[in-house]
Tab-separated table of C-alpha atoms and ligand atoms in Angstrom:
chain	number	residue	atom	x	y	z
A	1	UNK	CA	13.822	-4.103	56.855
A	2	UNK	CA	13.954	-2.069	53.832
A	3	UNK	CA	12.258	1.268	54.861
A	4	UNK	CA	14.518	3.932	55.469
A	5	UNK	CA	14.577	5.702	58.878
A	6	UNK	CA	13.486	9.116	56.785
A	7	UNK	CA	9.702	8.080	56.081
A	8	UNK	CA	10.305	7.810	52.434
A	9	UNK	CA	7.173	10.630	51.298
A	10	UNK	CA	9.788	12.714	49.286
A	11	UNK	CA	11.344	11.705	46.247
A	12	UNK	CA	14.705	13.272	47.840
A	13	UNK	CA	17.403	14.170	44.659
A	14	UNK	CA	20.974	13.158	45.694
A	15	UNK	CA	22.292	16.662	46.540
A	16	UNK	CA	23.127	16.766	49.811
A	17	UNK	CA	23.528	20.382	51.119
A	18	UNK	CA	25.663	20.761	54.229
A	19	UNK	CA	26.627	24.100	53.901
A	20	UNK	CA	25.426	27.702	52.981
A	21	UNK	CA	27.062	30.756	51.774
A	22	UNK	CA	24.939	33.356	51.189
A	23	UNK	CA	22.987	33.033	48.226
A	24	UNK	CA	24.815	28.956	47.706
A	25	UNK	CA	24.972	26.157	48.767
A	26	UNK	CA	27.614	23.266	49.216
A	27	UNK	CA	26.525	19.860	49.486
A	28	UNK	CA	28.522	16.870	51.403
A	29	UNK	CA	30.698	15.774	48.315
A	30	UNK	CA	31.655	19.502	48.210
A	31	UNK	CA	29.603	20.984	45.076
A	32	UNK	CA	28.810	24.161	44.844
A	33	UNK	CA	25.160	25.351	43.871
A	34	UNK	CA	23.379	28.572	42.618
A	35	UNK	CA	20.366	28.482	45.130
A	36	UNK	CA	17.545	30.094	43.280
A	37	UNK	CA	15.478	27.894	45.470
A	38	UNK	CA	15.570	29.131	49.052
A	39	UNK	CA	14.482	26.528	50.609
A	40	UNK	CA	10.862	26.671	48.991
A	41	UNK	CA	10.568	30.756	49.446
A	42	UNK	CA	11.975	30.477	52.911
A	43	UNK	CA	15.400	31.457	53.443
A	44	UNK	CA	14.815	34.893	51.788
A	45	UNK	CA	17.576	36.376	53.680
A	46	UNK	CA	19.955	34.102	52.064
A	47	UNK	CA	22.026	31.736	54.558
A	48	UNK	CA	24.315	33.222	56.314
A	49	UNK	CA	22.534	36.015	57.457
A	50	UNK	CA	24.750	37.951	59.883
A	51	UNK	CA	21.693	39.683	61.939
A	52	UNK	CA	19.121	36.788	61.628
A	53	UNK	CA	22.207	34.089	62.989
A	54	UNK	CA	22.391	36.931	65.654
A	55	UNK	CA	19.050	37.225	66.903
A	56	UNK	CA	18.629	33.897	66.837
A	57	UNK	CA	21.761	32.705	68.636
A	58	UNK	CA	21.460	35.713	71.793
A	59	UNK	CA	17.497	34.489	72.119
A	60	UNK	CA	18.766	30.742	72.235
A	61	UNK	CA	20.895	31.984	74.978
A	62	UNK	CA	18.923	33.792	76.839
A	63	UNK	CA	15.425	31.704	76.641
A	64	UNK	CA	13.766	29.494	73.942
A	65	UNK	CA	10.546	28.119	74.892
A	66	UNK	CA	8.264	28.664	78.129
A	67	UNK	CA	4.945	27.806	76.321
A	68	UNK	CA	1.829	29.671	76.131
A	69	UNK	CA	0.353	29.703	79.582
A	70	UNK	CA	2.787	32.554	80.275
A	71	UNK	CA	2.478	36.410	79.334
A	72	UNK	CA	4.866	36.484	76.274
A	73	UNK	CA	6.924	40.205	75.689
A	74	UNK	CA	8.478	38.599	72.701
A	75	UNK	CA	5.044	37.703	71.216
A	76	UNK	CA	3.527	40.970	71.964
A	77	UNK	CA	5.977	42.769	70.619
A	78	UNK	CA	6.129	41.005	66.624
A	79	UNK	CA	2.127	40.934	66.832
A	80	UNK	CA	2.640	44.811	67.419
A	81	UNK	CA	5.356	44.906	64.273
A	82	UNK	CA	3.052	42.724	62.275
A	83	UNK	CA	-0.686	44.641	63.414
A	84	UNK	CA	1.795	48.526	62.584
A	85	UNK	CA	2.908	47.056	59.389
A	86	UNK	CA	-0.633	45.202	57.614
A	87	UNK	CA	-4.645	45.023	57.637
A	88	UNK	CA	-4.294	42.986	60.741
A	89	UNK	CA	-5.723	43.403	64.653
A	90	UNK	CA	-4.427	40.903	65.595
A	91	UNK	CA	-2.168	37.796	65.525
A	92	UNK	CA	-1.666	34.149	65.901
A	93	UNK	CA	1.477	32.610	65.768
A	94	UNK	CA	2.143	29.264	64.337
A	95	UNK	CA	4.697	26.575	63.670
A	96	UNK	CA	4.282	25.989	59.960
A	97	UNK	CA	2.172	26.877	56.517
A	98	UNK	CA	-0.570	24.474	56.895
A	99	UNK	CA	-1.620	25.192	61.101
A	100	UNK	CA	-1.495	28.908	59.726
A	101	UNK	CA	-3.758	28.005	57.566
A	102	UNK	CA	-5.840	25.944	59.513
A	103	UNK	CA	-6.240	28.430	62.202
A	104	UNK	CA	-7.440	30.705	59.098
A	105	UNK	CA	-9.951	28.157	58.429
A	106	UNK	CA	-10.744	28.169	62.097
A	107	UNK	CA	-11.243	31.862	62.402
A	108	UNK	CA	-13.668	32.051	59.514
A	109	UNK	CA	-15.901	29.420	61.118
A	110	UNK	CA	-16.057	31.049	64.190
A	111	UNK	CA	-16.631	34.118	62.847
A	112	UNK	CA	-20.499	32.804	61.867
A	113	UNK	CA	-20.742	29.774	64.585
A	114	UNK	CA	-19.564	32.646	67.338
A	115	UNK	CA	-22.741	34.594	66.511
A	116	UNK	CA	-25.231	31.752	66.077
A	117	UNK	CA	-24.568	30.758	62.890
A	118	UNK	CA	-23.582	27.219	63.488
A	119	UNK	CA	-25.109	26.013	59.946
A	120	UNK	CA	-21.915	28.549	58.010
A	121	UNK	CA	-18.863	26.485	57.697
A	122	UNK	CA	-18.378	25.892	54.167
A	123	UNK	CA	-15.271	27.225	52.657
A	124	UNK	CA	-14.596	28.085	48.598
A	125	UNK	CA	-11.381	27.350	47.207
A	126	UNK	CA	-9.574	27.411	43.752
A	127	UNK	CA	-8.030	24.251	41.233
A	128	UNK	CA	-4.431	23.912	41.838
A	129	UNK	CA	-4.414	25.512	45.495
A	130	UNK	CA	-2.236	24.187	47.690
A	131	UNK	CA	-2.114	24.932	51.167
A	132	UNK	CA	-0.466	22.073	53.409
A	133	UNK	CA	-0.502	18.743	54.041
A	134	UNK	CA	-3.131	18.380	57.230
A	135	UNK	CA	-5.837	16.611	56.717
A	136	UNK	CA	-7.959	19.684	56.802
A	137	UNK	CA	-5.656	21.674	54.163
A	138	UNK	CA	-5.244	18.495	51.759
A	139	UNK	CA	-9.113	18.960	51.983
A	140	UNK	CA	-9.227	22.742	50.998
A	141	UNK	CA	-7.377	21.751	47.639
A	142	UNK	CA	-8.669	19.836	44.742
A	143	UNK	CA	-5.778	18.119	43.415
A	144	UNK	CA	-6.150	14.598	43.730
A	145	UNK	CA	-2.530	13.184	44.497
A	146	UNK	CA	-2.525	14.824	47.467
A	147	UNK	CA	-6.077	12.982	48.593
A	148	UNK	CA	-5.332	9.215	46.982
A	149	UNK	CA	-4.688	7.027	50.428
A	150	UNK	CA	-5.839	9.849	53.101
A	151	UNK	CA	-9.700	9.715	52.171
A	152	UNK	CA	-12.460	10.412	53.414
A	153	UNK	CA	-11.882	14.153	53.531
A	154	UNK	CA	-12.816	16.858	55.839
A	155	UNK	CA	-16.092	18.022	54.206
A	156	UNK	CA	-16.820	21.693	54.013
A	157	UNK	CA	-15.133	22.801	50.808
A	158	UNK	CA	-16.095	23.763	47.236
A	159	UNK	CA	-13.405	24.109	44.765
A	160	UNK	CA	-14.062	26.459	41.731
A	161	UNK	CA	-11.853	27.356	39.016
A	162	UNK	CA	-9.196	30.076	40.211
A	163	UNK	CA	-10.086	32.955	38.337
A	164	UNK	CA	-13.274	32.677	37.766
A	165	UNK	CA	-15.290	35.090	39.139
A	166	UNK	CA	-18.832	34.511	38.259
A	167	UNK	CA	-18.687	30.262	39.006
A	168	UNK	CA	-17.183	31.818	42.538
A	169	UNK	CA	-20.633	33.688	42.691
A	170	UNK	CA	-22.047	30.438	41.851
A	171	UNK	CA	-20.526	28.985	44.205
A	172	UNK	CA	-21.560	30.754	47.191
A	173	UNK	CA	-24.593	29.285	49.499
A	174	UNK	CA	-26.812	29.585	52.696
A	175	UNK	CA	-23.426	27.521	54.251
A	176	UNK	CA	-20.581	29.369	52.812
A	177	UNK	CA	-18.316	30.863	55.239
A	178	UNK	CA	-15.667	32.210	53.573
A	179	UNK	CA	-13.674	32.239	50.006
A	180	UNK	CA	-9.735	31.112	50.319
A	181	UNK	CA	-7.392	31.952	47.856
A	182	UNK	CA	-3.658	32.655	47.205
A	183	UNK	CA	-3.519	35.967	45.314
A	184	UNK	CA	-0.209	34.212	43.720
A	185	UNK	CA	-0.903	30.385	43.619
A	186	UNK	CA	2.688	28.709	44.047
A	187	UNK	CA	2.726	25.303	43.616
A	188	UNK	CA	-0.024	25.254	41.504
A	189	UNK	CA	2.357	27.404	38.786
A	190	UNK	CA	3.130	30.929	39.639
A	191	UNK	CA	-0.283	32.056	38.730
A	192	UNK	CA	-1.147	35.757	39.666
A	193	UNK	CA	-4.931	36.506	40.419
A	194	UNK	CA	-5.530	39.529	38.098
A	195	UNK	CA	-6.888	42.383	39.776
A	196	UNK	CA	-10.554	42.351	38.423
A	197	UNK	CA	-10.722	38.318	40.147
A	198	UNK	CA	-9.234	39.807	43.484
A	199	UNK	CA	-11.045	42.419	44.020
A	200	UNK	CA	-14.242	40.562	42.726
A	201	UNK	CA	-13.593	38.256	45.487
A	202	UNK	CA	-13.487	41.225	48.231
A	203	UNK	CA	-16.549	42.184	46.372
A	204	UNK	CA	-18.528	39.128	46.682
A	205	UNK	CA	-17.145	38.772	50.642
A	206	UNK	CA	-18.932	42.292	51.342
A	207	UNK	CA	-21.946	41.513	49.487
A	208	UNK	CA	-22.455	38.269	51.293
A	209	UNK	CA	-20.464	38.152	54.893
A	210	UNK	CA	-18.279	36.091	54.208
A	211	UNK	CA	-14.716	36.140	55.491
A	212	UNK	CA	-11.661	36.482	52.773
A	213	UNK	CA	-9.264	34.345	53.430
A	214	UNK	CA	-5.735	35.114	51.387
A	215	UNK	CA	-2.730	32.160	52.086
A	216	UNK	CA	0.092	34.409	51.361
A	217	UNK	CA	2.286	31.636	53.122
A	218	UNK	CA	4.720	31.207	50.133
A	219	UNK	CA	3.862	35.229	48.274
A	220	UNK	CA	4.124	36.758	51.727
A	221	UNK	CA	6.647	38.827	53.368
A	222	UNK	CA	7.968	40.626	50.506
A	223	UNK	CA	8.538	38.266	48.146
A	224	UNK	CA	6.445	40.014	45.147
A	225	UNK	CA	8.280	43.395	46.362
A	226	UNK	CA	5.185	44.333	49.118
A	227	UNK	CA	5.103	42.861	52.411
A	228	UNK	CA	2.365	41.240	51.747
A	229	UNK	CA	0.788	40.306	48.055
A	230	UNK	CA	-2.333	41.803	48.396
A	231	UNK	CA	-1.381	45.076	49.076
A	232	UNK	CA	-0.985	44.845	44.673
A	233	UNK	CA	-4.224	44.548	44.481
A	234	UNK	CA	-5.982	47.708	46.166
A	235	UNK	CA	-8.007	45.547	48.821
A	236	UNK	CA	-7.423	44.095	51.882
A	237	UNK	CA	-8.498	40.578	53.420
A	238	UNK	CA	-10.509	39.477	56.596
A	239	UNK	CA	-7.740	36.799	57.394
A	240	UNK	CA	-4.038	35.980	56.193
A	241	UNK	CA	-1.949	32.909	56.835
A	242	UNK	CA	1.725	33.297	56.545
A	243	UNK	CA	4.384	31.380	56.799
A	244	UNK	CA	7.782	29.854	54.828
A	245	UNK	CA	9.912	33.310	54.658
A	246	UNK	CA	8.609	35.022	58.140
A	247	UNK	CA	11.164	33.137	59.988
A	248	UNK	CA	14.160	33.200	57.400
A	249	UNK	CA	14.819	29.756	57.776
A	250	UNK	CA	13.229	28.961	61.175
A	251	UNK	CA	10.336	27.061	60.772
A	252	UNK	CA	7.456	29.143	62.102
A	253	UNK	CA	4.370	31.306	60.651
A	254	UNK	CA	1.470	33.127	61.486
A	255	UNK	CA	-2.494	33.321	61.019
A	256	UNK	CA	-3.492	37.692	60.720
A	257	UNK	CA	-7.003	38.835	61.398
A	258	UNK	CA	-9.044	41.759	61.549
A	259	UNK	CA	-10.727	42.473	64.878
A	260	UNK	CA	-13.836	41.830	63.317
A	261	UNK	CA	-12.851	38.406	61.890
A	262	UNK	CA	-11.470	37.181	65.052
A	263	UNK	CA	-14.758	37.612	66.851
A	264	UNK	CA	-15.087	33.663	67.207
A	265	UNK	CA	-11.426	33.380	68.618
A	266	UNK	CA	-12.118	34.230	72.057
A	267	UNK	CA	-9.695	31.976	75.390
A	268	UNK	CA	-9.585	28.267	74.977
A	269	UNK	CA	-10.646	27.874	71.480
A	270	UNK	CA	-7.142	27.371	70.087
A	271	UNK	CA	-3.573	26.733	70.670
A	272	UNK	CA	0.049	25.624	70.001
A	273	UNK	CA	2.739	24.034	72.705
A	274	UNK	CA	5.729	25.827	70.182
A	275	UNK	CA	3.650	28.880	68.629
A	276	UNK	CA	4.840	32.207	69.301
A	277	UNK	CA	7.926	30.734	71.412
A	278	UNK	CA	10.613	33.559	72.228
A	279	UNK	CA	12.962	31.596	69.815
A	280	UNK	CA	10.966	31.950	66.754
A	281	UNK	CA	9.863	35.237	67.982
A	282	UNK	CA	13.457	37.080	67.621
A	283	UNK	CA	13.851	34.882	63.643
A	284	UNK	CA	10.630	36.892	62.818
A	285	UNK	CA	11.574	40.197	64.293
A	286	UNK	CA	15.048	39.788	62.402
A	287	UNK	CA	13.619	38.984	59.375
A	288	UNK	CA	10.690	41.941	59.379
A	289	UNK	CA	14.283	44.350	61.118
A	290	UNK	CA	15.939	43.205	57.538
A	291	UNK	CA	13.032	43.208	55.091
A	292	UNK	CA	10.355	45.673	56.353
A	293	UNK	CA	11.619	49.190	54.698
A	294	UNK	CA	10.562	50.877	51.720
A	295	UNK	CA	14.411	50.477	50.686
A	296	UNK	CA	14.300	46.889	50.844
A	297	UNK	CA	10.898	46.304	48.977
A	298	UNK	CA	12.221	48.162	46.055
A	299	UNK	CA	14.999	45.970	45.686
A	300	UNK	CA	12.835	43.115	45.292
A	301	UNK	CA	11.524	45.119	42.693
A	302	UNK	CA	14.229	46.652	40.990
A	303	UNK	CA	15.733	42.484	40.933
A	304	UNK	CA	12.525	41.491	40.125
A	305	UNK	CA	12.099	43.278	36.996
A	306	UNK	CA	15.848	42.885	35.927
A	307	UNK	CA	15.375	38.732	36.268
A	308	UNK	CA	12.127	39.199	34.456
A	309	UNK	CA	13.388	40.820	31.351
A	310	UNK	CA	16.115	39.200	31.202
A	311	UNK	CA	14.391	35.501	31.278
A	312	UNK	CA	11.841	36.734	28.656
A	313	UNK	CA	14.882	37.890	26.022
A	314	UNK	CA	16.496	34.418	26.986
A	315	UNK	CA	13.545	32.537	26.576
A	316	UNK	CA	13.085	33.452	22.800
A	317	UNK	CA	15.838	31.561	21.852
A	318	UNK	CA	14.539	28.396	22.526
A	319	UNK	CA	10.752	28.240	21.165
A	320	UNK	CA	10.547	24.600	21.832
A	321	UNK	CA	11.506	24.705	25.924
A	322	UNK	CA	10.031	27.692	26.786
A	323	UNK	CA	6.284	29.760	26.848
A	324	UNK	CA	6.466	32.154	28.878
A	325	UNK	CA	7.332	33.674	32.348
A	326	UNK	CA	5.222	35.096	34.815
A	327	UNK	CA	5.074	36.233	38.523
A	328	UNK	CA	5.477	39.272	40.683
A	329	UNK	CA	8.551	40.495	42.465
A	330	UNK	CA	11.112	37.747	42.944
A	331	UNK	CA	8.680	35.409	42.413
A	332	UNK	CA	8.719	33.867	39.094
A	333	UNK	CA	7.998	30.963	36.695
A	334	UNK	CA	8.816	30.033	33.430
A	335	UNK	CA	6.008	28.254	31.568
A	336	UNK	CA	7.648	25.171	29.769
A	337	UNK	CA	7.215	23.338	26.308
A	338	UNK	CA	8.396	20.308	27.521
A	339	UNK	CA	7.882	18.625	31.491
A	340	UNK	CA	9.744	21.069	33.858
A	341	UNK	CA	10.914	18.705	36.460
A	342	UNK	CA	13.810	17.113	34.719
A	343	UNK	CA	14.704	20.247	33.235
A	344	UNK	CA	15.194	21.175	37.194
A	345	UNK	CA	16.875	17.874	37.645
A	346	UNK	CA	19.478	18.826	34.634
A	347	UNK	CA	19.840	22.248	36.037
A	348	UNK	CA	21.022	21.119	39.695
A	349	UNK	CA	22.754	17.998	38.368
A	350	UNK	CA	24.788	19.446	35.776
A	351	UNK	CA	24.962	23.235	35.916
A	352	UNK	CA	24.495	23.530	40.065
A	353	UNK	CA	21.794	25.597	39.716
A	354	UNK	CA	19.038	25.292	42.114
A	355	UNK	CA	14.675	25.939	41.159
A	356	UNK	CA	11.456	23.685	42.177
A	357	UNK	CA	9.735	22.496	39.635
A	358	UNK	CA	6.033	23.142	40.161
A	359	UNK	CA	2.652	22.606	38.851
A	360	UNK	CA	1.826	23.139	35.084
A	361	UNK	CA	5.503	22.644	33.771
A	362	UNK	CA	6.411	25.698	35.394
A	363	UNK	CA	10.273	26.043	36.876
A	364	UNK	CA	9.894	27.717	39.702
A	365	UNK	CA	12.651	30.944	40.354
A	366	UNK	CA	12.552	31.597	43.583
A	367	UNK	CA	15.770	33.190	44.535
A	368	UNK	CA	17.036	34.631	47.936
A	369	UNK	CA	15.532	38.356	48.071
A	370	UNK	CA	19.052	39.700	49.127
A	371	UNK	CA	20.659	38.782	45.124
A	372	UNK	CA	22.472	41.355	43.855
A	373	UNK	CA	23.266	42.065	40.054
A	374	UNK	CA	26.063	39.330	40.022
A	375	UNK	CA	23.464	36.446	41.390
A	376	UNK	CA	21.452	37.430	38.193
A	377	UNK	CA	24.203	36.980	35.718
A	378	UNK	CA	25.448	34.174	37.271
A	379	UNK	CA	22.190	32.837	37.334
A	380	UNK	CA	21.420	33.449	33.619
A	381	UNK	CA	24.973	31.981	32.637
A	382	UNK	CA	24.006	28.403	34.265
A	383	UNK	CA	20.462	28.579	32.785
A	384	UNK	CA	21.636	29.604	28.987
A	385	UNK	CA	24.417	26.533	29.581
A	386	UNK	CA	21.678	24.298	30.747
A	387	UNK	CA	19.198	25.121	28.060
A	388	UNK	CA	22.303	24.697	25.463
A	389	UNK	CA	22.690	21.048	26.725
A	390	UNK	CA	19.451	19.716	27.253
A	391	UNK	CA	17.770	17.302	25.122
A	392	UNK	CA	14.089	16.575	26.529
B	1	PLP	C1	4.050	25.795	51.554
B	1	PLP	C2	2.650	26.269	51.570
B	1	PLP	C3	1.759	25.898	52.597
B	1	PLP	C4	2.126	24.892	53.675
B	1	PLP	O1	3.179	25.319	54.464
B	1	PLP	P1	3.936	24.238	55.408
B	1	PLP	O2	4.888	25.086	56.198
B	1	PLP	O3	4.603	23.270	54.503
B	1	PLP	O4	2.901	23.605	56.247
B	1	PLP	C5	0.494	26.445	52.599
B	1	PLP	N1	0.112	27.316	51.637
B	1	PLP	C6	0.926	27.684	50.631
B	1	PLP	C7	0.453	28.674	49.630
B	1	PLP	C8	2.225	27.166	50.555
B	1	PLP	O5	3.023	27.501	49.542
């Protein structure tokens, strides 16, 4: 037998992390890293957390799981947190990214089929979205690796060039439910919707009832220095998923709705056996407890805008690596010259520094939000040695 007992779908790197310290890692052979990773946007509270290890080890105590046919005072109460603190009515809770945003999808269909409209399921989405790995979310994107073995798709969704406004008009028919889009695509490159596309797109949703759907699973929960991205942009959407950095580290999310959106969701037309269980329930509270101030958003900021600068002096010194760098908050990509995945590889293997490469040659800087000044320079000192050394 050669397959290994992992299923073999990632191409895994031989770091081997066993260990975390804060804004590091150690891996099994005992190597230290820089993680400017977190996990994929998720542990934003770094990894050794003292009031999210807390919360998580008196709930695990005291009760994890009792499903959903019970009355749940744990789920009540972050739904409450999450309704105070955004657009939102009301909440769904969720295991992962992609059921957040499949419940999205969900909602938006409703929304029409709930009031007769059963001909209204077609959803718009943008090039280089990604939002999971269901069959229904790998269906939402247009990017063809993720389809090649999995076909035929789920039918119901028109892709259109993110950013464009006017082909987004085009777009829109007598079956169009709703528009999806992540105000800061992540995968697809660290590309922030400027505010004229955004608030086209609310624009367009008025003008033709359709619901607006934003997947803030990896730009949510004040990663770009708001709570959530869209409150940059001056509008708000019909339906949010979220996801990656709402539990810290423990793997859970959440689909947000306006009362009006949410018509269609009425008893028995979804569910989850996990969702909204009182263990994930006290990782989210301690993670909103931790992140949801004023004081806390404007350190995203402040480190934000210090990592920003900073990479666009560095980046002038080496024309031939580097484009640009874009992003909001303490989420960030530099725009290479050259392929950006073994520059990630050369940057974990030989200066223990840890990004994600992502799409459009774009190195992905995703750091803890909890850096402080010294994670910066740190961080700059293993990037400036890795650039030094590279040869492409
Ligand atoms: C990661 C991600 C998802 C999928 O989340 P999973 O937890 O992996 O299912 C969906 N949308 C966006 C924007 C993401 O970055």
């Amino acid at each position: 037998m050669s397959i290994t007992p992992l299923m073999p779908v990632y191409p895994r790197c031989d770091v081997r992390p066993v260990r975390g310290d804060n804004c590091h890692l150690v891996s099994e052979d005992g190597r230290r890293f820089l993680d400017f990773a977190s996990g994929i946007a998720v542990n934003l509270l770094g990894h050794s957390h003292p009031g999210l290890i807390g919360a998580i080890q008196k709930q695990a105590d005291t009760l994890m799981h009792v499903s959903n046919l019970y009355g749940s005072p744990q789920g009540e109460a972050l739904a409450q947190r999450l309704v105070d603190l955004t657009f939102a009515d009301t909440v769904f809770f969720t295991n992962s990214g992609a059921e957040a945003v499949e419940c999205a999808m969900k909602t938006a269909r409703a929304y029409h089929q709930h009031a007769g409209n059963e001909d209204r399921y077609e959803i718009i989405t943008f090039a280089n979205a990604f939002h999971g790995r269901t069959m229904a979310t790998i269906s939402a994107s247009n990017q063809e690796k993720m389809h090649k073995g999995f076909m035929p798709l789920l039918p119901g969704f028109r892709y259109v060039e993110f950013g464009n406004l006017e082909a987004t008009k085009a777009a829109i028919g007598p079956h169009t439910a709703g528009i999806m889009v992540e105000p800061v695509q992540g995968e697809g490159g660290i590309r922030v919707g400027t505010e004229a596309f955004i608030k086209g797109l609310r624009e367009l949703a008025d003008a033709n009832d359709l619901m607006l759907i934003f997947d803030e699973v990896q730009c949510g929960v004040a990663r770009t220095g708001k709570l959530y991205a869209y409150e940059h942009f001056g509008i708000e959407p019909d339906i949010l998923a979220t996801a990656k950095g709402i539990g810290g580290g423990f793997p859970m999310g959440a689909c947000l709705a306006t009362e009006k959106a949410a018509r269609g969701m009425v008893a028995g037309t979804h569910g989850s056996t996990y969702g909204g269980n009182p263990l994930a329930m006290a990782a989210g509270m301690a993670v909103l407890d931790a992140v949801a101030n004023d004081e806390f958003f404007a350190h995203v900021r402040t480190m934000g805008e210090k990592l920003r600068s900073r990479l666009e002096q560095f980046i002038g010194n080496y024309p031939d690596l580097f484009v640009e760098v874009r992003g909001l908050g303490l989420m960030l990509g530099v725009k290479m010259a050259v392929e950006s995945r073994p520059f990630v590889a050369h940057l974990r293997d030989r200066h223990g520094l840890l990004t994600v490469a992502a799409g459009d040659n774009v190195v992905r800087v995703l750091p803890p939000l909890v850096i402080t000044d010294e994670h910066i320079d740190e961080f700059m000192e293993k990037l400036s040695a890795g650039a030094a050394d590279y040869q492409p």
